[in-house]
mmCIF file of C-alpha atoms and ligand atoms in Angstrom:
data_model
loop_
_atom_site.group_PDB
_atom_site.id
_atom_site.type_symbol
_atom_site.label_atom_id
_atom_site.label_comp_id
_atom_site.label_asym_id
_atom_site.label_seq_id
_atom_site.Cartn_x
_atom_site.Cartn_y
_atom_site.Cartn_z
ATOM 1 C CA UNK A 24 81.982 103.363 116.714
ATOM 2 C CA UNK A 25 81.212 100.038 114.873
ATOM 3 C CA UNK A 26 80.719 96.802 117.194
ATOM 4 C CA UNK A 27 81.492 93.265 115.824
ATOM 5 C CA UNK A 28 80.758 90.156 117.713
ATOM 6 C CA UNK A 29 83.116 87.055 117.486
ATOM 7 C CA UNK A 30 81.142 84.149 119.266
ATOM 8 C CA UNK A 31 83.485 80.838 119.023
ATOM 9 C CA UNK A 32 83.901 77.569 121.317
ATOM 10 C CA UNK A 33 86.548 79.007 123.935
ATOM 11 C CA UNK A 34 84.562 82.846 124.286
ATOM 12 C CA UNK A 35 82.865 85.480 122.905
ATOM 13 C CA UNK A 36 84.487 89.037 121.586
ATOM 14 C CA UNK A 37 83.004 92.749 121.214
ATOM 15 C CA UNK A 38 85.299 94.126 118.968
ATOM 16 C CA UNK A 39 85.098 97.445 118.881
ATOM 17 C CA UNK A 40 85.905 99.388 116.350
ATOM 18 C CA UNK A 41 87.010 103.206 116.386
ATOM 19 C CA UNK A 42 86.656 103.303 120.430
ATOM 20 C CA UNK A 43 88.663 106.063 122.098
ATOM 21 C CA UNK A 44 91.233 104.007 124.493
ATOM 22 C CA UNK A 45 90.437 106.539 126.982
ATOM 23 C CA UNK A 46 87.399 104.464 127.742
ATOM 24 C CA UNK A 47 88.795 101.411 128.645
ATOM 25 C CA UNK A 48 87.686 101.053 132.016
ATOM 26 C CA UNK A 49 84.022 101.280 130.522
ATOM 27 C CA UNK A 50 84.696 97.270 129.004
ATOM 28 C CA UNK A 51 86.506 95.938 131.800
ATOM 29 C CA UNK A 52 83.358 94.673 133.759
ATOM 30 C CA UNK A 53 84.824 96.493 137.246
ATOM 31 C CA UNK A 54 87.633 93.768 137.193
ATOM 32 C CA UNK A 55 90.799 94.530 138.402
ATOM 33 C CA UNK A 56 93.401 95.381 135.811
ATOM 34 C CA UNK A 57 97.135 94.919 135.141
ATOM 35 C CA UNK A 58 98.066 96.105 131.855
ATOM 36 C CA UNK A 59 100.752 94.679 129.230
ATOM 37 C CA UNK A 60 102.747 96.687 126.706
ATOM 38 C CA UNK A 61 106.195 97.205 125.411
ATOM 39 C CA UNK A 62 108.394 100.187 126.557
ATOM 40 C CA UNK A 63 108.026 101.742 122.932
ATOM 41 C CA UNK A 64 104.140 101.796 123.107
ATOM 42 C CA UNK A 65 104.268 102.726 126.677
ATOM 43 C CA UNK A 66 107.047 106.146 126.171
ATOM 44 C CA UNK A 67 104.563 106.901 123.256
ATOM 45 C CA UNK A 68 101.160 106.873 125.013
ATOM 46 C CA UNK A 69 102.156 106.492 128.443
ATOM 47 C CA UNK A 70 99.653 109.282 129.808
ATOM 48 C CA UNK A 71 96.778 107.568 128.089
ATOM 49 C CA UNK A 72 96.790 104.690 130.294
ATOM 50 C CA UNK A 73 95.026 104.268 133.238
ATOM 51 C CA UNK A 74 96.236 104.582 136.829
ATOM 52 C CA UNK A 75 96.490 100.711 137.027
ATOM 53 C CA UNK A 76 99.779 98.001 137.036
ATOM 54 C CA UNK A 77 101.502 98.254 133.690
ATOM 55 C CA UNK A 78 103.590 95.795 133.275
ATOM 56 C CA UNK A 79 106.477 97.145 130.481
ATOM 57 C CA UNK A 80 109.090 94.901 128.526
ATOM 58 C CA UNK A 81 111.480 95.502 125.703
ATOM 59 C CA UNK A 82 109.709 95.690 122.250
ATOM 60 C CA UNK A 83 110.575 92.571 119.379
ATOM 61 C CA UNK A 84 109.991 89.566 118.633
ATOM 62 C CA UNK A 85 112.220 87.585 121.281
ATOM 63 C CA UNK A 86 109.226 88.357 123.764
ATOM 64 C CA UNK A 87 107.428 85.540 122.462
ATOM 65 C CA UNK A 88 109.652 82.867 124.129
ATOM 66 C CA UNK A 89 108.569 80.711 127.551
ATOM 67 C CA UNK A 90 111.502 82.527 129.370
ATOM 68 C CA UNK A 91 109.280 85.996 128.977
ATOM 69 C CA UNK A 92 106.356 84.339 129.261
ATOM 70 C CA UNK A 93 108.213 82.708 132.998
ATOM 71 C CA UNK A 94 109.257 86.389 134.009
ATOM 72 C CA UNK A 95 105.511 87.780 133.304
ATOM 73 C CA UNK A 96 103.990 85.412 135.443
ATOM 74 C CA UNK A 97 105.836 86.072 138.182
ATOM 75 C CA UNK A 98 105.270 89.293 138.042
ATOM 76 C CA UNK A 99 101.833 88.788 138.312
ATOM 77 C CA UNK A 100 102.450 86.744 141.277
ATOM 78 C CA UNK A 101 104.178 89.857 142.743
ATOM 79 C CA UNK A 102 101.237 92.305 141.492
ATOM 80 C CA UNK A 103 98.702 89.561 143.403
ATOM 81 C CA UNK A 104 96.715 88.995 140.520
ATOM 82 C CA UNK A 105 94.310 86.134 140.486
ATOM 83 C CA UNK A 106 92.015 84.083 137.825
ATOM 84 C CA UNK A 107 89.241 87.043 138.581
ATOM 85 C CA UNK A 108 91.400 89.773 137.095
ATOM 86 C CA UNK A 109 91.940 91.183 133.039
ATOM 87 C CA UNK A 110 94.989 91.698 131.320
ATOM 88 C CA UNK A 111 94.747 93.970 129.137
ATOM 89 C CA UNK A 112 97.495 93.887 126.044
ATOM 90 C CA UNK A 113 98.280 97.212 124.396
ATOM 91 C CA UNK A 114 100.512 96.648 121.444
ATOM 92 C CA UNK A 115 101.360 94.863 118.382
ATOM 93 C CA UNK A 116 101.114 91.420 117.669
ATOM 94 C CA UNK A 117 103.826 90.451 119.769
ATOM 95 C CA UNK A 118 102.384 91.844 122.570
ATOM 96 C CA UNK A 119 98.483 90.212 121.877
ATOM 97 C CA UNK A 120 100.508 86.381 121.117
ATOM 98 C CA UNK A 121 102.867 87.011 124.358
ATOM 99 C CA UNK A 122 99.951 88.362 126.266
ATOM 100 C CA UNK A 123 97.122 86.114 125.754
ATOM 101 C CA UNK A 124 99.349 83.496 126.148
ATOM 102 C CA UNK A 125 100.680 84.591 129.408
ATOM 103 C CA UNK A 126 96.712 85.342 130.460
ATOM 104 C CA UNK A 127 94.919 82.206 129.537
ATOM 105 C CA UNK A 128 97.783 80.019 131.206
ATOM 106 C CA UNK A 129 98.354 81.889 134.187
ATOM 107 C CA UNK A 130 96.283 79.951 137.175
ATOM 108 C CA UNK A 131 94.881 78.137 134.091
ATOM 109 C CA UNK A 132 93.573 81.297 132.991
ATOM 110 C CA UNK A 133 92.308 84.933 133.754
ATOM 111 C CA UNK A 134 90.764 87.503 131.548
ATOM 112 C CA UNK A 135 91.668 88.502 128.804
ATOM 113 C CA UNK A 136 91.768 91.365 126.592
ATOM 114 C CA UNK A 137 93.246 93.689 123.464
ATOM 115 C CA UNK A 138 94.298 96.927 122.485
ATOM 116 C CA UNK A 139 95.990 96.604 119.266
ATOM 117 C CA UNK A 140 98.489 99.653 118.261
ATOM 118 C CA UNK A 141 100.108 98.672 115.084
ATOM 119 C CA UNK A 142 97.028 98.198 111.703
ATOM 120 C CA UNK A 143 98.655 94.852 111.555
ATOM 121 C CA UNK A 144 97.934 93.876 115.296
ATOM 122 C CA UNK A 145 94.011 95.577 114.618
ATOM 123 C CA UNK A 146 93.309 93.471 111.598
ATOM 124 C CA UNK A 147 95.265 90.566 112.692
ATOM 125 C CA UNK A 148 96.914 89.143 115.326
ATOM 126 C CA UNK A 149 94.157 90.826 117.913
ATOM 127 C CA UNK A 150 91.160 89.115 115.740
ATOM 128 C CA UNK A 151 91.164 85.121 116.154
ATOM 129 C CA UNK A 152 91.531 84.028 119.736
ATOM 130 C CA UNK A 153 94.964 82.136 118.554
ATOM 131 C CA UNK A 154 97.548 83.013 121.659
ATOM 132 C CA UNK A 155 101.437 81.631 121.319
ATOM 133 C CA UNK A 156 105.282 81.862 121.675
ATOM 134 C CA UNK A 157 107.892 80.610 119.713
ATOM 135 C CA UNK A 158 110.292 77.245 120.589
ATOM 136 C CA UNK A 159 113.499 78.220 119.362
ATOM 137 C CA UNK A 160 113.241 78.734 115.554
ATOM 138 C CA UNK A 161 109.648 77.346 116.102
ATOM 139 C CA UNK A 162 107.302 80.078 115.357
ATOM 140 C CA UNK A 163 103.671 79.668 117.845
ATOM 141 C CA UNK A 164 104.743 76.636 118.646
ATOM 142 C CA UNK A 165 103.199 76.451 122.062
ATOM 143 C CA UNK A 166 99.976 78.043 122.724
ATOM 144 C CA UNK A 167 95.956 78.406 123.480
ATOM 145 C CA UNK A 168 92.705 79.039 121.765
ATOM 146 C CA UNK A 169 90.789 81.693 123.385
ATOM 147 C CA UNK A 170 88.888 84.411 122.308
ATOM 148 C CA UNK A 171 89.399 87.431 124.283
ATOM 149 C CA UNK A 172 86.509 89.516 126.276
ATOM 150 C CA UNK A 173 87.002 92.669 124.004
ATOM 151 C CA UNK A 174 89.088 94.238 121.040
ATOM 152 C CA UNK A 175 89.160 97.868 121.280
ATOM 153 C CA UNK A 176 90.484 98.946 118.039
ATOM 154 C CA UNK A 177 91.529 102.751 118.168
ATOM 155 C CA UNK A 178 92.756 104.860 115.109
ATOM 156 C CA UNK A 179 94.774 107.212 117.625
ATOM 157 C CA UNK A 180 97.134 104.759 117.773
ATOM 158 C CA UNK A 181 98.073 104.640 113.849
ATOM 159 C CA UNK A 182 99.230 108.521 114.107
ATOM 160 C CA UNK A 183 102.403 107.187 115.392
ATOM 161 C CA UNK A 184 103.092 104.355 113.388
ATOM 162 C CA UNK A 185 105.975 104.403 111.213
ATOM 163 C CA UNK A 186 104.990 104.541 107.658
ATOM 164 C CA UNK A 187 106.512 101.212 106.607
ATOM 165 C CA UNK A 188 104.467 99.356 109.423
ATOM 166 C CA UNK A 189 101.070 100.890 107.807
ATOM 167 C CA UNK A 190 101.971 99.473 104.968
ATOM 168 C CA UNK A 191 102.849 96.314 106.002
ATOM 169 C CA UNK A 192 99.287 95.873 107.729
ATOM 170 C CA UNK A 193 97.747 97.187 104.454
ATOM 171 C CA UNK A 194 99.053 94.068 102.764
ATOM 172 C CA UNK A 195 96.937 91.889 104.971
ATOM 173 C CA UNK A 196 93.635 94.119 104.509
ATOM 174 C CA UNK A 197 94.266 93.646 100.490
ATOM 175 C CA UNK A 198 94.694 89.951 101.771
ATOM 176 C CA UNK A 199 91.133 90.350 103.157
ATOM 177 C CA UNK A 200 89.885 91.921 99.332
ATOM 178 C CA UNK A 201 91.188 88.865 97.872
ATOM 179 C CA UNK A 202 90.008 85.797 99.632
ATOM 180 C CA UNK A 203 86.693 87.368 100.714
ATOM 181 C CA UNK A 204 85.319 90.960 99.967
ATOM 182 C CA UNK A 205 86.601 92.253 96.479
ATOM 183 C CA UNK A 206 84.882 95.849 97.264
ATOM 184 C CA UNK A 207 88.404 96.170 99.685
ATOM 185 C CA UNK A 208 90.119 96.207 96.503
ATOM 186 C CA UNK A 209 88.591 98.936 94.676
ATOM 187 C CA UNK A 210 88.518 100.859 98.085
ATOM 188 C CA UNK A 211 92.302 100.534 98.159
ATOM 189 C CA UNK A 212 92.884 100.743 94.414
ATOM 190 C CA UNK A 213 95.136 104.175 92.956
ATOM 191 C CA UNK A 214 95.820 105.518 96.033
ATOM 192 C CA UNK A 215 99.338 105.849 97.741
ATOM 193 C CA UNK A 216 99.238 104.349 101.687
ATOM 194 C CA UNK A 217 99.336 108.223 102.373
ATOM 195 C CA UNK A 218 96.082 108.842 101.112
ATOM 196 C CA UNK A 219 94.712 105.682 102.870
ATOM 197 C CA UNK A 220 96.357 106.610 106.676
ATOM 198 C CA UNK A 221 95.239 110.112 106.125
ATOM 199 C CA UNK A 222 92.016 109.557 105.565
ATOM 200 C CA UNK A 223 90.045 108.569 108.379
ATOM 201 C CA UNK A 224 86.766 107.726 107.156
ATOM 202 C CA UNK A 225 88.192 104.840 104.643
ATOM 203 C CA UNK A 226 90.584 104.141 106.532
ATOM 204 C CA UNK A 227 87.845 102.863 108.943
ATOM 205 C CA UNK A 228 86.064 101.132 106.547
ATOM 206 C CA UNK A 229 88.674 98.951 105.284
ATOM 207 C CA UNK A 230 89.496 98.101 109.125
ATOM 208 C CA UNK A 231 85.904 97.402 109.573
ATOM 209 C CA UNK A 232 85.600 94.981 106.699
ATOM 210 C CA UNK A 233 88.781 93.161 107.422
ATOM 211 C CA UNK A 234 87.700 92.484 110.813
ATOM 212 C CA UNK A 235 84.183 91.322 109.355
ATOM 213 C CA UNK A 236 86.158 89.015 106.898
ATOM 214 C CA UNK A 237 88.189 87.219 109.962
ATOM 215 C CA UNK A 238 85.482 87.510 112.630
ATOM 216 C CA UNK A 239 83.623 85.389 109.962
ATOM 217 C CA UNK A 240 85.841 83.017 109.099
ATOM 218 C CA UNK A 241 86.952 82.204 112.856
ATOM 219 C CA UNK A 242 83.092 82.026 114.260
ATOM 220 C CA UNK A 243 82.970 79.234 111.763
ATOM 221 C CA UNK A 244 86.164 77.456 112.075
ATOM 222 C CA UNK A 245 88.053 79.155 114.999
ATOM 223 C CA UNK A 246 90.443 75.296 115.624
ATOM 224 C CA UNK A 247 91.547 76.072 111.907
ATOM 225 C CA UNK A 248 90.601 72.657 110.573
ATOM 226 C CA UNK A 249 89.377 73.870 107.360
ATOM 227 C CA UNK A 250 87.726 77.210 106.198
ATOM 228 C CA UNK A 251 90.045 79.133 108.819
ATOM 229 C CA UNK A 252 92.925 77.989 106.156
ATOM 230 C CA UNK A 253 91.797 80.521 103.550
ATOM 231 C CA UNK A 254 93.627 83.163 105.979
ATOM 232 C CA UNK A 255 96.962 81.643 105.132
ATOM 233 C CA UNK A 256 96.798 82.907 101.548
ATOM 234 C CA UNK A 257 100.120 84.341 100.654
ATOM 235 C CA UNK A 258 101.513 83.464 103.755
ATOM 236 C CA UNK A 259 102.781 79.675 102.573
ATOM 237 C CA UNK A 260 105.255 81.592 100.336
ATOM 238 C CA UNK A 261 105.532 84.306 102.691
ATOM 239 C CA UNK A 262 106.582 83.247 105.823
ATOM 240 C CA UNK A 263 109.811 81.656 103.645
ATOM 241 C CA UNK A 264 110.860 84.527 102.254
ATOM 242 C CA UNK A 265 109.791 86.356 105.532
ATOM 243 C CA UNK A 266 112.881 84.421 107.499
ATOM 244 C CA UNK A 267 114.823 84.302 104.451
ATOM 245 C CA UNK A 268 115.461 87.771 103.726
ATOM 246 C CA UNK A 269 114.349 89.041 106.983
ATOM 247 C CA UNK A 270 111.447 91.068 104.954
ATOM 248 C CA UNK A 271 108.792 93.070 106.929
ATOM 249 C CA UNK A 272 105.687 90.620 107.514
ATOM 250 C CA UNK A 273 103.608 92.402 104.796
ATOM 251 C CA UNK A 274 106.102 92.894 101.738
ATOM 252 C CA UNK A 275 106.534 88.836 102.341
ATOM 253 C CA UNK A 276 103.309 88.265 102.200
ATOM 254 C CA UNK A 277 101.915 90.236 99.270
ATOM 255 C CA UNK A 278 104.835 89.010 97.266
ATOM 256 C CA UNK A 279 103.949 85.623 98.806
ATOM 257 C CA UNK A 280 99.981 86.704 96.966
ATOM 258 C CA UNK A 281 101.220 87.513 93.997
ATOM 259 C CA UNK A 282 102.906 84.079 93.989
ATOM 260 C CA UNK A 283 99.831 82.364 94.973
ATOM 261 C CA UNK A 284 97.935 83.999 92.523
ATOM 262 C CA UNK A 285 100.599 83.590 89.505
ATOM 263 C CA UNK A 286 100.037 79.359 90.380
ATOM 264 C CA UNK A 287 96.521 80.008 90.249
ATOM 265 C CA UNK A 288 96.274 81.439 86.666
ATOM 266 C CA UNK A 289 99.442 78.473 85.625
ATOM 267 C CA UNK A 290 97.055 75.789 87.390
ATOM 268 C CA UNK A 291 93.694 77.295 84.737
ATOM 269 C CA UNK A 292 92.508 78.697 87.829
ATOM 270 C CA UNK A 293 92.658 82.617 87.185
ATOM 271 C CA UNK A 294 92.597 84.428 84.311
ATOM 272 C CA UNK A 295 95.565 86.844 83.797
ATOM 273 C CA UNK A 296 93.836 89.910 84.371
ATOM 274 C CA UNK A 297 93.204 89.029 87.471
ATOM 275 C CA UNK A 298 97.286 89.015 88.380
ATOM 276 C CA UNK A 299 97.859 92.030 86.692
ATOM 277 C CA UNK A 300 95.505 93.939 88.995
ATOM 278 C CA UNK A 301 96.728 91.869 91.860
ATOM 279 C CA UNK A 302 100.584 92.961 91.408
ATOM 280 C CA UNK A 303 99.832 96.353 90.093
ATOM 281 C CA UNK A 304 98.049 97.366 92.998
ATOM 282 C CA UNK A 305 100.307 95.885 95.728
ATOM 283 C CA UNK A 306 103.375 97.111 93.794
ATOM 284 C CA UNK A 307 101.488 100.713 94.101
ATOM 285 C CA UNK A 308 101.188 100.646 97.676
ATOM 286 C CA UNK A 309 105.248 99.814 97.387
ATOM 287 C CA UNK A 310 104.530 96.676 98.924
ATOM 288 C CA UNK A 311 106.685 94.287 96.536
ATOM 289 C CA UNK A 312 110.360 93.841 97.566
ATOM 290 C CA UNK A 313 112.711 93.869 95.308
ATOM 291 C CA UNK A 314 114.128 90.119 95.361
ATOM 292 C CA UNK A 315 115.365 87.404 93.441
ATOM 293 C CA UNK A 316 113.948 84.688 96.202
ATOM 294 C CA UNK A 317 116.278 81.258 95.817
ATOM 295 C CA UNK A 318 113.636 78.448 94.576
ATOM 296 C CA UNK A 319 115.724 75.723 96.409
ATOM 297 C CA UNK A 320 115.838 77.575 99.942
ATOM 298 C CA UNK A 321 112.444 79.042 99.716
ATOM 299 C CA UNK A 322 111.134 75.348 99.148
ATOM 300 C CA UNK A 323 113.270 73.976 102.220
ATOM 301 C CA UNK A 324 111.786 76.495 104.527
ATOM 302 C CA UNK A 325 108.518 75.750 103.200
ATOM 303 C CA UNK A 326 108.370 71.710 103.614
ATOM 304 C CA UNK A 327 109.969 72.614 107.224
ATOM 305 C CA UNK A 328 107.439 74.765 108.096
ATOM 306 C CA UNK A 329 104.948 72.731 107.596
ATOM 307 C CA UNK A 330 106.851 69.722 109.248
ATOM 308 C CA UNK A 331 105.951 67.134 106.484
ATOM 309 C CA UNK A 332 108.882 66.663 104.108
ATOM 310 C CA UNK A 333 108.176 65.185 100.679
ATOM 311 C CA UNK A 334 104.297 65.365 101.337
ATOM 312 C CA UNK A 335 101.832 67.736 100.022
ATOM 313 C CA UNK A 336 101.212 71.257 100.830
ATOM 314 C CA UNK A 337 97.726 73.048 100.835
ATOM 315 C CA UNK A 338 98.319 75.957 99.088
ATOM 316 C CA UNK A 339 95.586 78.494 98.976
ATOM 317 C CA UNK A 340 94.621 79.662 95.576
ATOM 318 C CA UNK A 341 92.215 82.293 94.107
ATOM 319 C CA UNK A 342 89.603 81.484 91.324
ATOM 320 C CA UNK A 343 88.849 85.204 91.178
ATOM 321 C CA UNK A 344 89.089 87.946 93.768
ATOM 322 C CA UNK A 345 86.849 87.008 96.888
ATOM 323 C CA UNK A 346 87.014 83.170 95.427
ATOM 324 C CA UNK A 347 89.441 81.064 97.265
ATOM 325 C CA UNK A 348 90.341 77.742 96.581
ATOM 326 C CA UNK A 349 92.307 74.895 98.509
ATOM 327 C CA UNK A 350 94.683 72.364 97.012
ATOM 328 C CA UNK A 351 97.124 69.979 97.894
ATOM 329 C CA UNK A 352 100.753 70.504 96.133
ATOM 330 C CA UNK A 353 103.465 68.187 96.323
ATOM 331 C CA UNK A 354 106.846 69.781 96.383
ATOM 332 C CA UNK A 355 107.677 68.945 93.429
ATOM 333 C CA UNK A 356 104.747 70.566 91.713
ATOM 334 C CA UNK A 357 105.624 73.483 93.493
ATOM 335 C CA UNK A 358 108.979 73.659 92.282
ATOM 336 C CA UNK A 359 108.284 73.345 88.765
ATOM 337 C CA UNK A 360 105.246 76.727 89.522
ATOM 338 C CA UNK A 361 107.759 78.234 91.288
ATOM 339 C CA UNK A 362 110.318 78.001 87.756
ATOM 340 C CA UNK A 363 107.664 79.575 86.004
ATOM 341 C CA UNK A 364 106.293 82.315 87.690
ATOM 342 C CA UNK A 365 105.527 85.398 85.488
ATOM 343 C CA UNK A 366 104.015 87.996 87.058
ATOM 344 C CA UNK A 367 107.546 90.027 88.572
ATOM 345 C CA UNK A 368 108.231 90.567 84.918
ATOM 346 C CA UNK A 369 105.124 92.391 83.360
HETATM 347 N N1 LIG B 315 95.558 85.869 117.271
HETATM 348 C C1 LIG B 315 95.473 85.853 115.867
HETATM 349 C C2 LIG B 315 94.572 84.831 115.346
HETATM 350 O O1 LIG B 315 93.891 84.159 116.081
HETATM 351 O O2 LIG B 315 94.519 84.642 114.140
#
């Protein structure tokens, strides 16, 4: 067991990585407990939770809306819990954004904590002390800064995770090679996400440096006004063709790197080789969808993402692997990368 420490303005974090969930209670300070978790999770690993409130609701994204976030707090209200209690969050990132939400606005806030279940969730959404729902087609629209009191990070949970959600949070741990700590990369590099999820040792590893990556990027900049953007590279591009084509988080975002890395060698940035190891080895771990994404519509969802038509985008860029670099596109710049992008066809 590996222990990282996240200290930031709003809290400090033990994250804790390769702890048996089993010893929960051991973290929770003797607070009373009500648990969060979706029904999937829960008819999965049900018997591994502790005799405690568990508070179940329907797996998806749709959670992460104010009228779930309405019908959790009142059942707190009917469980009696107070600002002195924890809620603990076992699941994916849905369930860490709903519940950490939920928890630091409930009697303006009670404890807080994670269990992550999905490699995504355990890199990710767990790591960062960002907490939100959705507004409509609004993605974390409304939400809180605070770091939780622990992560408990637990590889049992991965044995049940469907192969194409490993994957998916593999794209974000190659994310973590590439802005930060190129030894990730050659980790990863010629072997199939089988041989990664079966074995444990480097499987651990790579969670343990991604977290390091984050947990250092947040302790410096956890209000994301500026370093804290590097973590958004692929995800510009991404999150487009994420809505677009309904794509699983991680295939949108590694083709959303391989964009951001085919600007970066048009802009004089990169040098070539560096995009052919880049889409060789995400296309390897069958990470790059097959898709012809629509230049106009991409762009649309981009601008209204960021809520500033017509004005520039920062789009994070890579001088080499582990060198990131910030700058400001205007749309029309973007459009004319976007016509040239070379990288699908080699
Ligand atoms: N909760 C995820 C993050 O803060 O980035």
């Amino acid at each position: 067991m590996k222990t990282y420490q996240l200290h930031a303005a709003t809290g400090s974090s033990d994250i804790l990585i390769g702890e048996s969930f089993e010893k929960l209670q051991e973290y929770t300070a003797g607070k009373r407990i009500v648990m969060l978790t979706d029904d999937q999770i829960y008819a999965l690993h049900g018997e591994a939770f502790p005799d405690v409130p568990v508070i179940r609701i329907p797996r998806g994204e749709q959670a992460k809306s104010l009228g779930r976030a309405a019908l959790l707090y009142q059942e707190l209200i009917r469980l009696g819990a107070n600002r002195s209690d924890m809620l603990v969050a076992v699941g994916g990132g849905v369930i860490c954004d709903l519940g950490g939400f939920v928890a630091t606005t409930f009697q303006r806030g009670m404890d807080l904590s994670f269990v992550p279940t999905t490699l995504l969730a355990q890199v990710d959404a767990a790591i960062g002390g960002k907490n939100g729902i959705n507004l409509g087609e609004y993605k974390n629209m409304v939400g809180t800064f605070r770091q939780p009191s622990f992560v408990m990070i637990d590889p049992a949970f991965l044995k049940t995770l469907p192969e194409d959600e490993f994957v998916s949070g593999l794209a974000e741990i190659v994310k973590y090679g590439l802005i930060s700590d190129p030894g990730i990369l050659t980790l990863i590099e010629g072997k199939t996400p089988r041989e990664i999820s079966g074995d444990q040792d480097l499987l651990a590893e790579l969670i343990g440096r991604s977290v390091r990556v984050k947990v250092a990027v947040v302790s410096q900049d956890e209000e994301d006004r500026g370093l804290r953007r590097i973590l958004n590279f692929g995800h510009t591009y991404g999150h487009g063709i994420e809505r677009l084509y309904e794509l699983p988080h991680g295939k949108a975002v590694a083709y959303g790197m391989v964009v951001a890395v085919d600007i970066s060698i048009q802009l004089g940035l990169a040098e070539d080789r560096l995009g052919k190891r880049i889409f060789t080895l995400l296309k390897n771990l069958g990470l790059l969808p097959h898709i012809k994404p629509d230049r106009d519509k991409v762009m649309e969802l981009i601008s209204h993402d960021k809520k500033k038509k017509g004005e520039e985008i920062p789009f994070v860029l890579l001088k080499d692997a582990g060198k990131t670099v910030i700058r400001p596109l205007s749309p029309d710049e973007i459009m004319d990368l976007l016509e040239n992008i070379k990288l699908f066809t080699i």
